[in-house]
XYZ file of C-alpha atoms in Angstrom:
449
model
C 49.302 66.654 99.204
C 47.566 63.523 100.461
C 50.961 61.851 100.576
C 52.192 64.613 102.849
C 49.166 64.259 105.105
C 49.695 60.499 105.434
C 53.385 61.054 106.216
C 52.443 63.364 109.102
C 50.051 60.740 110.367
C 52.736 58.082 110.352
C 55.283 60.321 112.041
C 52.862 61.175 114.816
C 51.735 57.570 115.194
C 48.137 58.179 114.186
C 46.053 55.246 113.039
C 44.176 55.623 109.799
C 40.943 54.674 111.447
C 41.429 56.888 114.549
C 39.314 60.011 114.996
C 41.323 63.220 114.383
C 42.795 64.598 117.583
C 43.947 68.084 118.510
C 47.360 67.586 116.894
C 45.894 66.483 113.577
C 43.428 69.336 113.589
C 46.190 71.856 114.307
C 48.340 70.556 111.458
C 45.415 70.427 109.066
C 44.004 73.830 109.955
C 47.046 75.866 111.011
C 47.100 79.020 108.849
C 50.804 78.859 108.160
C 53.721 76.635 107.188
C 54.990 73.814 109.430
C 58.188 71.872 108.781
C 60.076 69.061 110.439
C 63.838 69.393 109.777
C 66.913 67.439 110.867
C 70.069 68.752 112.510
C 71.418 69.778 109.093
C 68.366 71.870 108.388
C 67.072 69.438 105.747
C 63.285 69.449 105.481
C 61.829 66.031 106.289
C 58.122 66.784 106.526
C 55.729 69.683 105.796
C 52.124 70.266 106.798
C 49.278 69.770 104.316
C 48.754 73.511 103.743
C 52.473 74.237 103.332
C 52.391 75.241 99.672
C 49.647 77.854 100.137
C 51.485 79.574 102.973
C 55.157 79.113 102.007
C 54.791 79.455 98.231
C 56.759 76.259 97.511
C 55.318 72.847 96.726
C 56.368 69.951 98.981
C 58.341 68.436 96.079
C 60.358 71.684 95.870
C 61.347 71.675 99.533
C 61.388 68.079 100.834
C 64.943 66.799 101.025
C 66.364 70.301 100.680
C 67.595 72.645 103.371
C 65.026 74.940 104.937
C 67.261 77.952 104.262
C 66.109 77.600 100.633
C 63.077 79.598 101.798
C 65.264 82.472 102.969
C 65.381 85.640 100.872
C 69.168 85.250 101.075
C 69.915 81.528 101.527
C 73.646 82.127 102.052
C 73.630 85.059 104.451
C 70.040 85.325 105.694
C 68.713 84.799 109.187
C 67.252 81.306 108.727
C 70.577 79.476 109.081
C 71.513 81.595 112.115
C 68.198 80.746 113.761
C 68.684 77.016 113.179
C 72.242 77.202 114.478
C 71.009 79.034 117.601
C 68.573 76.220 118.437
C 71.132 73.460 117.858
C 73.836 75.225 119.852
C 71.848 76.505 122.803
C 69.118 73.820 122.850
C 66.723 76.754 123.277
C 63.796 77.780 121.047
C 64.191 80.702 118.647
C 61.478 83.150 117.681
C 61.574 86.103 115.336
C 60.638 87.410 111.891
C 62.434 86.124 108.783
C 62.268 87.559 105.293
C 61.447 84.644 102.985
C 61.140 84.325 99.210
C 58.306 82.452 97.549
C 58.841 80.345 94.429
C 57.545 83.220 92.276
C 60.166 85.566 93.779
C 57.783 87.480 96.028
C 59.218 88.459 99.429
C 57.169 87.762 102.533
C 57.759 88.409 106.205
C 57.239 85.228 108.198
C 57.088 85.200 111.971
C 59.027 82.057 112.763
C 59.312 79.755 115.779
C 61.923 76.985 115.829
C 61.648 74.407 118.585
C 64.083 71.529 119.253
C 62.009 68.356 119.722
C 62.630 65.929 122.570
C 65.572 63.747 121.688
C 65.084 60.003 121.581
C 67.939 57.997 123.102
C 69.037 56.542 119.783
C 67.297 58.820 117.373
C 68.556 61.829 115.402
C 67.838 65.443 116.340
C 64.672 66.970 114.932
C 63.467 70.553 114.858
C 59.954 71.842 114.434
C 59.696 75.031 112.341
C 56.416 76.970 112.386
C 55.886 80.069 110.217
C 53.062 82.539 109.870
C 52.885 85.205 107.171
C 52.854 88.670 108.750
C 53.706 90.652 105.623
C 50.498 92.645 105.797
C 51.109 93.476 109.451
C 54.705 94.477 108.716
C 53.624 96.679 105.840
C 51.034 98.371 108.029
C 53.622 98.735 110.781
C 56.082 100.266 108.321
C 53.366 102.572 107.031
C 52.448 103.593 110.593
C 56.113 104.201 111.405
C 56.464 106.393 108.346
C 53.349 108.321 109.351
C 54.683 108.713 112.894
C 58.055 109.828 111.565
C 56.409 112.438 109.355
C 54.172 113.506 112.230
C 57.176 113.735 114.540
C 59.014 115.830 111.960
C 55.981 118.111 111.613
C 55.619 118.461 115.384
C 59.315 119.268 115.759
C 58.923 122.113 113.245
C 56.000 123.710 115.064
C 56.781 127.114 116.641
C 56.070 125.780 120.100
C 55.715 122.596 122.107
C 52.885 120.067 122.242
C 52.275 118.566 125.668
C 50.093 116.213 127.678
C 49.682 117.116 131.344
C 48.203 114.752 133.932
C 46.735 115.589 137.321
C 45.972 112.672 139.615
C 43.161 112.509 142.166
C 45.504 114.032 144.790
C 46.170 117.092 142.599
C 49.755 116.205 141.650
C 50.843 117.375 138.199
C 52.920 115.226 135.845
C 53.970 115.936 132.275
C 53.350 112.719 130.337
C 54.565 114.014 126.978
C 56.314 117.041 125.530
C 57.628 117.594 122.023
C 61.157 118.708 121.188
C 59.959 122.308 120.851
C 60.192 122.478 124.645
C 63.972 122.801 124.340
C 63.727 126.072 122.397
C 61.122 127.437 124.816
C 62.748 126.519 128.121
C 66.182 125.007 127.532
C 64.930 121.762 129.133
C 64.670 118.489 127.233
C 61.325 116.658 127.224
C 63.005 113.698 128.928
C 64.157 115.798 131.889
C 60.783 117.439 132.332
C 58.843 114.167 132.034
C 61.189 112.689 134.624
C 60.602 115.601 137.019
C 57.804 118.034 136.076
C 58.812 120.409 138.880
C 61.873 121.391 136.817
C 59.520 123.155 134.430
C 57.073 124.477 137.007
C 59.830 126.119 139.058
C 60.707 128.322 136.055
C 57.294 130.022 136.261
C 57.165 133.272 138.241
C 55.374 132.746 141.591
C 52.379 134.972 140.786
C 51.982 133.326 137.374
C 52.200 129.872 138.920
C 49.336 130.788 141.219
C 47.394 131.875 138.137
C 48.212 128.542 136.459
C 47.013 126.550 139.464
C 43.795 128.582 139.630
C 43.180 128.153 135.883
C 43.715 124.386 136.061
C 41.404 124.147 139.080
C 38.660 125.946 137.153
C 39.264 123.710 134.138
C 38.899 120.592 136.297
C 35.426 121.732 137.347
C 34.185 123.081 134.003
C 36.073 120.677 131.685
C 36.338 123.585 129.259
C 39.398 124.579 127.274
C 41.730 126.916 129.130
C 44.163 129.576 127.964
C 46.622 131.737 129.885
C 49.902 133.615 129.526
C 52.743 132.943 131.942
C 56.273 134.230 132.392
C 59.309 131.953 132.576
C 62.396 133.100 134.462
C 65.213 131.877 132.222
C 68.965 132.584 132.274
C 68.606 134.922 129.274
C 65.726 136.848 130.865
C 61.965 136.651 131.179
C 60.084 134.884 128.430
C 56.319 135.019 127.882
C 54.602 131.749 126.971
C 50.964 131.215 126.047
C 49.441 127.876 127.085
C 46.284 126.482 125.519
C 44.855 123.124 126.566
C 41.702 121.042 126.476
C 40.896 118.765 129.440
C 39.370 115.304 129.616
C 38.385 113.354 132.704
C 39.535 109.751 132.992
C 37.608 106.936 134.607
C 39.838 107.007 137.696
C 38.939 110.657 138.288
C 42.249 112.089 137.100
C 42.462 114.804 134.423
C 44.460 114.978 131.201
C 45.186 118.218 129.358
C 46.356 118.076 125.760
C 47.734 121.405 124.681
C 50.253 123.678 123.078
C 52.873 126.088 124.422
C 53.790 129.052 122.196
C 56.280 131.816 122.917
C 54.592 135.233 122.798
C 57.403 137.423 124.182
C 57.599 139.602 121.083
C 53.840 140.045 120.997
C 53.718 140.976 124.694
C 56.491 143.533 124.223
C 54.545 145.109 121.376
C 51.430 145.129 123.550
C 53.360 146.890 126.320
C 54.641 149.471 123.839
C 51.139 150.140 122.575
C 49.815 150.283 126.124
C 52.491 152.796 127.056
C 51.656 154.887 124.022
C 47.958 154.810 124.877
C 48.453 155.465 128.586
C 51.425 157.846 128.568
C 51.698 161.564 127.995
C 54.089 161.864 125.061
C 55.850 165.037 126.230
C 56.511 164.258 129.895
C 56.381 160.457 130.000
C 53.880 160.628 132.864
C 50.629 158.660 132.809
C 47.707 160.329 131.138
C 44.409 160.962 132.896
C 42.716 157.782 131.678
C 45.583 155.518 132.742
C 45.817 157.290 136.079
C 42.154 156.603 136.867
C 42.572 152.925 135.894
C 45.701 152.464 138.007
C 44.210 154.273 141.011
C 41.177 151.955 140.879
C 43.470 148.913 141.087
C 45.487 150.386 143.970
C 42.321 151.424 145.782
C 40.881 147.895 145.500
C 43.983 146.521 147.216
C 43.891 149.294 149.832
C 40.259 148.491 150.577
C 41.193 144.966 151.660
C 43.639 146.416 154.189
C 41.532 149.492 155.076
C 44.342 151.856 154.070
C 43.851 155.514 153.168
C 45.839 156.891 150.220
C 47.481 160.355 150.017
C 46.508 162.130 146.798
C 48.021 165.407 145.567
C 47.403 167.871 142.760
C 50.460 169.763 141.422
C 50.490 172.895 139.265
C 53.504 174.801 137.887
C 53.455 178.402 139.097
C 53.136 181.189 136.477
C 53.355 178.629 133.655
C 51.191 180.703 131.267
C 53.533 183.662 131.697
C 56.502 181.387 130.978
C 54.871 180.226 127.742
C 53.931 183.772 126.708
C 57.354 185.299 127.354
C 59.686 182.427 126.503
C 57.630 180.495 123.975
C 56.110 177.052 123.951
C 59.477 175.361 123.415
C 60.671 176.731 126.759
C 57.361 175.694 128.330
C 57.754 172.158 127.024
C 61.320 172.042 128.334
C 60.089 173.121 131.754
C 57.384 170.433 131.773
C 59.907 167.745 130.815
C 62.344 168.830 133.542
C 59.539 168.990 136.098
C 58.291 165.480 135.248
C 61.822 164.051 135.398
C 62.355 165.645 138.822
C 59.073 164.209 140.114
C 60.032 160.705 138.986
C 63.370 161.039 140.775
C 61.720 162.136 144.020
C 58.892 159.609 143.938
C 59.160 155.844 144.265
C 58.746 153.573 141.193
C 55.368 152.315 142.401
C 53.861 155.752 143.136
C 51.392 156.931 140.468
C 52.316 160.136 138.654
C 50.135 161.578 135.887
C 49.622 164.667 133.765
C 45.931 165.446 133.868
C 45.940 168.930 132.305
C 48.212 171.476 130.632
C 50.479 172.206 133.632
C 48.466 170.184 136.160
C 49.705 166.868 137.502
C 48.460 164.337 140.056
C 50.325 162.028 142.421
C 49.003 159.044 144.377
C 51.414 157.849 147.072
C 51.127 154.059 147.341
C 51.644 152.223 150.642
C 52.167 155.557 152.407
C 50.474 156.638 155.621
C 48.781 160.058 155.360
C 51.051 161.556 158.018
C 54.112 160.583 155.929
C 52.875 162.238 152.749
C 53.733 165.826 153.666
C 57.467 165.125 153.999
C 57.565 163.330 150.631
C 55.771 166.160 148.834
C 57.914 168.803 150.565
C 61.036 167.059 149.301
C 59.554 167.135 145.803
C 58.654 170.849 146.115
C 62.205 171.758 147.126
C 63.669 169.696 144.241
C 61.503 171.569 141.722
C 62.558 174.875 143.264
C 66.173 173.972 142.498
C 65.592 173.238 138.784
C 67.670 175.545 136.577
C 67.196 175.617 132.785
C 69.247 177.545 130.260
C 67.190 178.837 127.334
C 68.734 181.169 124.731
C 71.452 182.157 127.178
C 69.002 182.921 130.007
C 68.443 180.904 133.162
C 64.845 179.873 133.790
C 63.587 178.829 137.206
C 60.070 177.905 138.286
C 58.196 176.515 141.271
C 55.223 174.262 141.943
C 52.193 174.512 144.202
C 50.659 171.379 145.709
C 47.248 170.497 147.148
C 47.018 167.398 149.357
C 43.904 165.300 150.035
C 43.213 161.812 151.404
C 41.479 159.161 149.292
C 39.619 156.838 151.643
C 39.635 153.066 150.874
C 35.988 153.216 149.829
C 36.096 156.857 148.713
C 35.431 158.453 145.333
C 38.439 159.489 143.254
C 36.692 162.433 141.634
C 35.680 163.692 145.062
C 39.230 163.335 146.415
C 40.649 165.103 143.358
C 38.173 167.914 143.999
C 39.446 168.267 147.562
C 43.055 168.251 146.349
C 42.203 170.871 143.718
C 40.656 173.144 146.360
C 43.784 172.721 148.512
C 45.886 173.575 145.451
C 43.826 176.721 144.860
C 44.489 177.687 148.474
C 48.227 177.173 147.966
C 48.093 179.456 144.915
C 46.075 182.063 146.781
C 48.485 182.030 149.717
C 51.522 182.798 147.589
C 52.388 179.687 145.520
C 55.435 177.415 145.901
C 53.853 175.707 148.891
C 51.737 172.749 150.015
C 48.240 173.033 151.404
C 46.077 170.226 152.650
C 44.137 168.823 155.602
C 44.928 170.837 158.729
C 45.594 167.733 160.814
C 48.403 166.741 158.430
C 50.137 170.127 158.191
C 53.369 170.264 160.185
C 54.241 173.372 162.200
C 55.037 176.239 159.844
C 53.472 174.622 156.830
C 51.589 176.771 154.377
C 54.495 179.152 153.762
C 56.874 178.823 150.836
C 60.312 177.338 151.142
C 61.907 180.613 150.073
């Protein structure tokens, strides 16, 4: 090895008695293999530590072609790298798979540099190698882990995402897994390129909820969870979003979270809610659901200072119908009555069965002076119902009591007023509407017969 060291000294022009300079120190201490080769790739010189790093003694490599180090001397990358430098006169850098004398394969990051040509001298190339096998193995291991993780993520029943909000409040999706395609039909690449493509699928009211939830999360830095609806070509789809925020040094916020489709669950919830809140025979709301819905409507009406028409309805002589025709005929009459009411009322009006043959109606977004005409139309429609039972034709009528629920009024109190008006309608002959005098049109209070 001393012979090799002295050869390097002579080639570099060092004097034996000179103090070691930077070049000598680099050659002596460089943690890798260094070779000087000619234009045929024959190794002329090696650094003192060559054997430890390349796995070949100097005697095994000096005078032989450098491609001997290649894992495949005939078809490997070493000869191509040397040819590149000689042809282009440009350095080459990359990773070569080399074989040590004991047969072990090592990955060597390699740099080949064409040295300055002397006017009359031959071409020389400097080859520097550094063993990166451990790094490559760790890289391969990390890639395998990432591949397995990616495969696991792609199999999740949802989509993983990272959402960013800058200091100006702009939202940007930094990452989304492939599960986004099944949820939305959009590829992660498209959404990361333009996040608005995803946001515009959210129903307007749900997008407002999303913005409010994110704003609260920015302040509290607590995990957030919400359910939103996506308007997709195949219909509405419910998605649950869960995310945990973190604040960055620049003041922006990152949310790491998960999107899961919950359409089936929401449909089941709606079915259960309908079962709990609906009268099974007539399909009308039950008393409990009616009180809950009226409270929500009244809260909105309070903001606009709007009064709400409220009516109580009762089938005339219903007990006699049950006694003479049987409960089956009574049930048929109730079903026909409820169906007629739904046809006469608007989809957003509240219609409920609150007793045996007693029903309640709340007219939404209706001025009190408009209520009488709507209820009169309903009364006439019920009067025209004709049912055939056991070969007989059954007809019946309805009496109605009208009251006004004030924006800040009490529902029980308003129902009491409507019930007293209903009692008056019964007392005055049935098949009629009674209510506040200032709302009664001329001739009201008599039946439509």
